[in-house]
PDB file of C-alpha atoms in Angstrom:
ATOM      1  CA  UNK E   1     -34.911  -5.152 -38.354  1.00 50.00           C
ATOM      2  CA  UNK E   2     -35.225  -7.757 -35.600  1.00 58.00           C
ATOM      3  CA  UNK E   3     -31.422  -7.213 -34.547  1.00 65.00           C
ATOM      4  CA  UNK E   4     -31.421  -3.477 -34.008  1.00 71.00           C
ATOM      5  CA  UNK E   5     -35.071  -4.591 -31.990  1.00 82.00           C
ATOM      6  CA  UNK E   6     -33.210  -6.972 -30.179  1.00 82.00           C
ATOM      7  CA  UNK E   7     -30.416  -4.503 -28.816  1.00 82.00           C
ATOM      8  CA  UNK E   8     -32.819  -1.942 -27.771  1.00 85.00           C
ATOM      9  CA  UNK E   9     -34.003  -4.396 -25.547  1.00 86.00           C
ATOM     10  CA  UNK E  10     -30.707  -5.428 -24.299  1.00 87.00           C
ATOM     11  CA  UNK E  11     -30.160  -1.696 -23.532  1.00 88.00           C
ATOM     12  CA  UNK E  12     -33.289  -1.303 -21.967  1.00 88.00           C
ATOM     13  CA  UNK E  13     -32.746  -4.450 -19.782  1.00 88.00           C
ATOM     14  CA  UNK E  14     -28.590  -3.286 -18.975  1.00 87.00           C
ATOM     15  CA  UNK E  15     -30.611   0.271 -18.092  1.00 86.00           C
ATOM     16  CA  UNK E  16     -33.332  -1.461 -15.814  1.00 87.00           C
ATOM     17  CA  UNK E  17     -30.819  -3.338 -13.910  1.00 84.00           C
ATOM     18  CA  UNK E  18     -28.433  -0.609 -12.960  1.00 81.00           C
ATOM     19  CA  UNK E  19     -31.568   1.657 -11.896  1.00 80.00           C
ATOM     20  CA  UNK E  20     -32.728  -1.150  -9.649  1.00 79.00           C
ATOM     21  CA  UNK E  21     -29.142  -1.801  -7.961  1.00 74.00           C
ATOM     22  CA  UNK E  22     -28.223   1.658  -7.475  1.00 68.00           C
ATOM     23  CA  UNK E  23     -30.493   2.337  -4.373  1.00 66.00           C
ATOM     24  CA  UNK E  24     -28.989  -0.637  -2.293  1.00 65.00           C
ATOM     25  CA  UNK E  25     -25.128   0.813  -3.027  1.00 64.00           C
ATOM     26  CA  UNK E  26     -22.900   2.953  -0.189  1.00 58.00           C
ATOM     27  CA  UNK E  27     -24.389   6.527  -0.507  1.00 54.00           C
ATOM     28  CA  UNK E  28     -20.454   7.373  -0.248  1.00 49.00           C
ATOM     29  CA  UNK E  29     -19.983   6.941  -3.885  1.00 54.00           C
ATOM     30  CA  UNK E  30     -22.981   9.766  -4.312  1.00 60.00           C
ATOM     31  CA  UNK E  31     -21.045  12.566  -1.923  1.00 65.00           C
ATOM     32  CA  UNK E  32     -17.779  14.078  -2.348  1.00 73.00           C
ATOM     33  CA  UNK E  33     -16.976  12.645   1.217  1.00 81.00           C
ATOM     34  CA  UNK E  34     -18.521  10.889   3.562  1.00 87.00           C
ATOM     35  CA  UNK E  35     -16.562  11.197   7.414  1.00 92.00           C
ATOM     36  CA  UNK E  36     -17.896   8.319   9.385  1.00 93.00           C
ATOM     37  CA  UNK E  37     -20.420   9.311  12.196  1.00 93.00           C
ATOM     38  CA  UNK E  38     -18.593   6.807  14.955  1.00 92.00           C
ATOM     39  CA  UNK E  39     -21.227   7.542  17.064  1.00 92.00           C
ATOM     40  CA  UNK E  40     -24.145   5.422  14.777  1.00 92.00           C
ATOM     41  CA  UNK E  41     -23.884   1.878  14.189  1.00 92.00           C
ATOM     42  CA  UNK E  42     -21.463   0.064  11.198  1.00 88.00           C
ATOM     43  CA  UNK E  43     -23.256  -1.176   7.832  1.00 85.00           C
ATOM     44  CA  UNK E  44     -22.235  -3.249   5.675  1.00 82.00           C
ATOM     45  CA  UNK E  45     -21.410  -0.439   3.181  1.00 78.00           C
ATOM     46  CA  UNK E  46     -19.717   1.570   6.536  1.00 84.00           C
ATOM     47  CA  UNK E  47     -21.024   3.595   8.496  1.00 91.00           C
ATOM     48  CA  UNK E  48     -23.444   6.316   7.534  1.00 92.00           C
ATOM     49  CA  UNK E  49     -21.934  10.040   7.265  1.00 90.00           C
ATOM     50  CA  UNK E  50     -21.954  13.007   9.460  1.00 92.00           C
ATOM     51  CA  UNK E  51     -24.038  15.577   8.751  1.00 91.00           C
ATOM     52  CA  UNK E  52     -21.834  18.244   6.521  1.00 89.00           C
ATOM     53  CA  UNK E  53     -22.320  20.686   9.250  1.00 92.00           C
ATOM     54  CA  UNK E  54     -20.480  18.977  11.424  1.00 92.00           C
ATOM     55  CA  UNK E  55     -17.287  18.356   9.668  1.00 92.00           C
ATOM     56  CA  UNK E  56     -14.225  20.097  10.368  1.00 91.00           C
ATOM     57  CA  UNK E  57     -10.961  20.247   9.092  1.00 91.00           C
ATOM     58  CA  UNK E  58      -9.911  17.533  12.039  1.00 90.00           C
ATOM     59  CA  UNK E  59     -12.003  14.828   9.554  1.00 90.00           C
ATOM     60  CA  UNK E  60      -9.435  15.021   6.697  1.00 88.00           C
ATOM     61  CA  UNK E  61      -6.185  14.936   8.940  1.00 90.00           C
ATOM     62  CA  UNK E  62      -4.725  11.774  11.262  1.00 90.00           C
ATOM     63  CA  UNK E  63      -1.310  12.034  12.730  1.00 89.00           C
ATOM     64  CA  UNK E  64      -1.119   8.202  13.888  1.00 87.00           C
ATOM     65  CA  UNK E  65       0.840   7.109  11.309  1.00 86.00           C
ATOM     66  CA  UNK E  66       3.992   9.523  12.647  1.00 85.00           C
ATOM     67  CA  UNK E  67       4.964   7.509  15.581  1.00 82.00           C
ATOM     68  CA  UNK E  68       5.363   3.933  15.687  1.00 81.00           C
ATOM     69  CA  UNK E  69       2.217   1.894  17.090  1.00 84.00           C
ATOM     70  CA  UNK E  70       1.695  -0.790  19.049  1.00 86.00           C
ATOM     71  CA  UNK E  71       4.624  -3.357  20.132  1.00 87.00           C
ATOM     72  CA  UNK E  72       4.167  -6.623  19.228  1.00 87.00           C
ATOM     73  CA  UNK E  73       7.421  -7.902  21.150  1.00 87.00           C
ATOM     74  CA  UNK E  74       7.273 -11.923  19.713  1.00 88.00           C
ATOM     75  CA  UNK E  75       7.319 -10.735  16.573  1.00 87.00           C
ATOM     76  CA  UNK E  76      10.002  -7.582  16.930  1.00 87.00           C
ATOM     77  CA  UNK E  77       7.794  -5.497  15.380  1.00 87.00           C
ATOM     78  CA  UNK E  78       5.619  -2.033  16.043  1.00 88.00           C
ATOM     79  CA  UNK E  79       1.962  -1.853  14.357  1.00 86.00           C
ATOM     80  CA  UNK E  80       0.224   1.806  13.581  1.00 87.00           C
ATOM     81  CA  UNK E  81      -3.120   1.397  11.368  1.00 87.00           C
ATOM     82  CA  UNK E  82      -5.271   4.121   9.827  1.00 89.00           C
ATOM     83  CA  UNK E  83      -8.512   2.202   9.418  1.00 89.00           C
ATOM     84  CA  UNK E  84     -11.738   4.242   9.548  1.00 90.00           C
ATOM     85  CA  UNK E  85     -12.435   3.869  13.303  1.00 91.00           C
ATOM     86  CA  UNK E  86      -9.767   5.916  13.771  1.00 91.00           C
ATOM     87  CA  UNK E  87      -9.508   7.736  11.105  1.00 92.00           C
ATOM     88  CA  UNK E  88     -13.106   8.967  10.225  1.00 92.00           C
ATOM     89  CA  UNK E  89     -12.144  10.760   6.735  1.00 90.00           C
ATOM     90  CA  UNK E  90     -11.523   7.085   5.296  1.00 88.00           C
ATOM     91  CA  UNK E  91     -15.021   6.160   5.180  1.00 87.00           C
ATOM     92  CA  UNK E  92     -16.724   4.707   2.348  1.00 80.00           C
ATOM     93  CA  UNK E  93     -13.015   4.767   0.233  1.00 81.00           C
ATOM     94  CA  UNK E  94     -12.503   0.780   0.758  1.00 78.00           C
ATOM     95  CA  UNK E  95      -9.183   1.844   1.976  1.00 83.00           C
ATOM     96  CA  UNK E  96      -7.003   1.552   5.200  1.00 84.00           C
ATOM     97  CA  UNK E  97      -2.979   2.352   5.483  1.00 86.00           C
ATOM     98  CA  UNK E  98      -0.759   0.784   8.503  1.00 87.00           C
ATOM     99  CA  UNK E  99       2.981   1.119   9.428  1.00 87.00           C
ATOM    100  CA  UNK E 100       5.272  -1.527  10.394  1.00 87.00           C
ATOM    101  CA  UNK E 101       9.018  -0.897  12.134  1.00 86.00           C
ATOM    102  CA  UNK E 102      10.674  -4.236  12.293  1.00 84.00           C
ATOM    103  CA  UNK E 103      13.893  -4.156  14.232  1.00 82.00           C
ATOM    104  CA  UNK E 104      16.968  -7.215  13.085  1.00 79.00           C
ATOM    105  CA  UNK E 105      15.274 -10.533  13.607  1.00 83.00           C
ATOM    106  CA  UNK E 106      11.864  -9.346  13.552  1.00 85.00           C
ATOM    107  CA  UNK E 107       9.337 -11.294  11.197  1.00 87.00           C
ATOM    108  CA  UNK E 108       5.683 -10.403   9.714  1.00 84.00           C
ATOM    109  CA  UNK E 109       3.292 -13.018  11.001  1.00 82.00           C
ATOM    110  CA  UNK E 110       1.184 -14.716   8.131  1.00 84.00           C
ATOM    111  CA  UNK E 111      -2.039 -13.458   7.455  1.00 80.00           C
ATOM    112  CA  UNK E 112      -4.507 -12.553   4.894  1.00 81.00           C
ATOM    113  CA  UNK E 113      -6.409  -9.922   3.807  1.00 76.00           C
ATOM    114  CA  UNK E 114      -9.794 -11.318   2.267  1.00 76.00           C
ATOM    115  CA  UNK E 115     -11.219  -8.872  -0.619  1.00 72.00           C
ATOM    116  CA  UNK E 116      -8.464  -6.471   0.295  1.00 73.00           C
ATOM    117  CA  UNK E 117      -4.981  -5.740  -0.764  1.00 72.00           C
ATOM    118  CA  UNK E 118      -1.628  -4.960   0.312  1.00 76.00           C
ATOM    119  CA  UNK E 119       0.861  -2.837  -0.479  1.00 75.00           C
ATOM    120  CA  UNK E 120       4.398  -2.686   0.800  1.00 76.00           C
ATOM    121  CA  UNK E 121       7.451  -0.115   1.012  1.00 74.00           C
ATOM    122  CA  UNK E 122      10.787  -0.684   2.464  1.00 70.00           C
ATOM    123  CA  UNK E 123      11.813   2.934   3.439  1.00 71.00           C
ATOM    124  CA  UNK E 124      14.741   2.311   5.568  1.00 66.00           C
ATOM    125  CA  UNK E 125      16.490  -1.511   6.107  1.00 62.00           C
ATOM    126  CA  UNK E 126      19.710  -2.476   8.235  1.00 57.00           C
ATOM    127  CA  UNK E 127      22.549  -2.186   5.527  1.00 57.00           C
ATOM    128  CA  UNK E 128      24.505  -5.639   5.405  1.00 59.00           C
ATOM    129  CA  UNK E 129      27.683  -6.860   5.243  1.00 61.00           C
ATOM    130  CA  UNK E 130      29.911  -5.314   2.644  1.00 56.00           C
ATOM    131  CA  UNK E 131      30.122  -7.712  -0.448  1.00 55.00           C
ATOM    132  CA  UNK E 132      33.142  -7.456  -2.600  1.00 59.00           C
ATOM    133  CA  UNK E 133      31.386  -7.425  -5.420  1.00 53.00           C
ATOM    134  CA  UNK E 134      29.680  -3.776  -4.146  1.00 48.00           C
ATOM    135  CA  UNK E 135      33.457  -2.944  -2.642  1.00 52.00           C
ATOM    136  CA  UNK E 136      34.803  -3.185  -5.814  1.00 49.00           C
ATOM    137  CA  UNK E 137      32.317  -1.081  -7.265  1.00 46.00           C
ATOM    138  CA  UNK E 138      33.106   1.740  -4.028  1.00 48.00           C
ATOM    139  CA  UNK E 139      37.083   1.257  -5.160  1.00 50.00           C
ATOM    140  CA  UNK E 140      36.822   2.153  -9.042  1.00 48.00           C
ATOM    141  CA  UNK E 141      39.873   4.132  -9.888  1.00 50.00           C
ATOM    142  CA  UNK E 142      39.312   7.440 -10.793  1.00 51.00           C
ATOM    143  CA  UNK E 143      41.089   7.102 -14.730  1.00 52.00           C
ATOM    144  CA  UNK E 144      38.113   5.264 -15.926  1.00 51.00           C
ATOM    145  CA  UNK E 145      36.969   2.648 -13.648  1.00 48.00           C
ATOM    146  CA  UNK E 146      39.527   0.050 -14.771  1.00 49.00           C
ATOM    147  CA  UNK E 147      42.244  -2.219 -13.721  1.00 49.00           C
ATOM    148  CA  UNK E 148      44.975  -3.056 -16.167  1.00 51.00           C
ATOM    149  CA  UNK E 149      44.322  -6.339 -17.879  1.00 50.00           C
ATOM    150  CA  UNK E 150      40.294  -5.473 -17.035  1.00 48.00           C
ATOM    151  CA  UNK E 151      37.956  -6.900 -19.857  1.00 50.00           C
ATOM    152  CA  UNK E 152      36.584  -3.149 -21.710  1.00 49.00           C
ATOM    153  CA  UNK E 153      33.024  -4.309 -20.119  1.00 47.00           C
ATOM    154  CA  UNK E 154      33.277  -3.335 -16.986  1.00 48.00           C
ATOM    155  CA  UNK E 155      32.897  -6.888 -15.760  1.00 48.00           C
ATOM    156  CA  UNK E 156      33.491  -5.574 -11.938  1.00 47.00           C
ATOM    157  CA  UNK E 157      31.050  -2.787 -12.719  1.00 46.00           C
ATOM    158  CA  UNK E 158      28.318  -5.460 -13.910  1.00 46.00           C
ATOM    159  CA  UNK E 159      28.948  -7.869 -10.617  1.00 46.00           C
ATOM    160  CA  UNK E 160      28.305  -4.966  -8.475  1.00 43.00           C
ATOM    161  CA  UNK E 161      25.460  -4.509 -10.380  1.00 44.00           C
ATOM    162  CA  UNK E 162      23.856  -7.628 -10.098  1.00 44.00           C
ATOM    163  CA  UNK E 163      24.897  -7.395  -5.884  1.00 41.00           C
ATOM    164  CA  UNK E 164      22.883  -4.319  -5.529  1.00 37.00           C
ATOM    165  CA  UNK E 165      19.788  -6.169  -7.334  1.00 38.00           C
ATOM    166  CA  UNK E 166      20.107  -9.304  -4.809  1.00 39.00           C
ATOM    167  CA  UNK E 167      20.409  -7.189  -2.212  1.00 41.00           C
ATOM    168  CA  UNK E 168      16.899  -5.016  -3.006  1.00 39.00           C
ATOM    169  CA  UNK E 169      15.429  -8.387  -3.813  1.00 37.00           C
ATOM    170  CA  UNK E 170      16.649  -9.700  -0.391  1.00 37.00           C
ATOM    171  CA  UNK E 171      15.448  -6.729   1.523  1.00 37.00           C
ATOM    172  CA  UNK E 172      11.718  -6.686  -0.084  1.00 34.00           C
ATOM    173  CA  UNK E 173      11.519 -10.731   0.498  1.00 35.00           C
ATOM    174  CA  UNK E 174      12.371 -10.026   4.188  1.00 33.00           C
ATOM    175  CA  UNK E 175       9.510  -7.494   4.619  1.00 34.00           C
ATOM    176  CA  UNK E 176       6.616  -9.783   3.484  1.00 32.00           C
TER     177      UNK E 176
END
C-alpha cells in the first residue's frame, strides 16, 4: 500500500501547485476575449481588458494590413504590423502579424524575435528569367509530350520539374 499512498501525494502536491500559480497568470486565458484598454498601463501579461460594455465590433476588425506600411527605403522594403497597440483585439493571444513588400534588390535586415516566432509567405515574387529547362516544359508537343528519339521518362518533363523546385526554393531563401 505505500505506492498507491505515495501517488496520492504526488497528486495532491501536482494539484497544490497549479492552484497556487493560477492567480499570478494573464486573466486573458479566463475570458473569451480580452481587447486591450490602451488607455491603462502595459503588464507583463498585457494590458488589462476593457470593460465588456465597452467593446464594439471596431475591437475585432483592423484594416492596416491592406495597404503597405511604412518605407524603409535602405532596405527596399514597406513594413505594416498588427501588434496589439494597434490592434486592441490581439491582446492576451501572444500573437502579432506584419506585412512586408520588397521591391527587386530589396533585403530583410537580420533580426530576432526572442520567445516569439515567425512565419513567412511569399504571395507574389518577380518571375525570372526563362530557363530552358521550364521552356521545354511550356513547348511539349501536343501528341504526348515527346520528341522522337525521347527516353519514355519524360526526362525533359523531370528537368522542368526539378527547375520549378529551385526556383520556389530560391524565391523562399530570398524572403528570409
Amino acid at each position: 500500500m505505500p505506492t498507491y499512498s505515495m501517488a496520492k501525494a504526488e497528486l495532491l502536491l501536482a494539484l497544490v501547485a497549479s492552484l497556487v500559480v493560477l492567480p499570478f497568470s494573464s486573466l486573458a486565458v479566463y475570458q473569451d476575449f480580452c481587447i486591450a484598454d490602451l488607455s491603462a498601463a502595459a503588464t507583463p501579461g498585457g494590458y488589462p481588458c476593457k470593460p465588456p460594455k465597452d467593446v464594439t465590433a471596431d475591437d475585432f476588425h483592423y484594416g492596416g494590413l491592406a495597404t503597405p506600411g511604412t518605407a524603409l527605403k535602405p532596405f527596399k522594403i514597406s513594413l505594416g504590423s498588427a501588434v496589439v497597440t494597434t490592434f486592441p483585439g490581439l491582446n492576451g493571444l501572444g500573437i502579432s502579424a506584419a506585412r512586408m513588400v520588397m521591391v527587386p534588390g530589396g533585403v530583410a535586415p537580420l533580426h530576432s524575435h526572442p520567445g516569439g516566432t515567425e512565419l513567412i509567405l511569399v504571395q507574389q515574387r518577380q518571375p525570372r528569367p526563362a530557363d530552358p529547362r521550364l521552356r521545354a516544359l511550356r513547348q511539349r508537343p501536343a501528341h504526348g509530350g515527346r520528341e522522337q528519339g525521347d527516353q519514355p521518362g519524360r526526362t525533359a518533363d523531370r528537368q522542368a520539374q526539378g527547375a520549378v523546385r529551385r526556383e520556389g526554393l530560391d524565391a523562399y531563401v530570398l524572403r528570409i
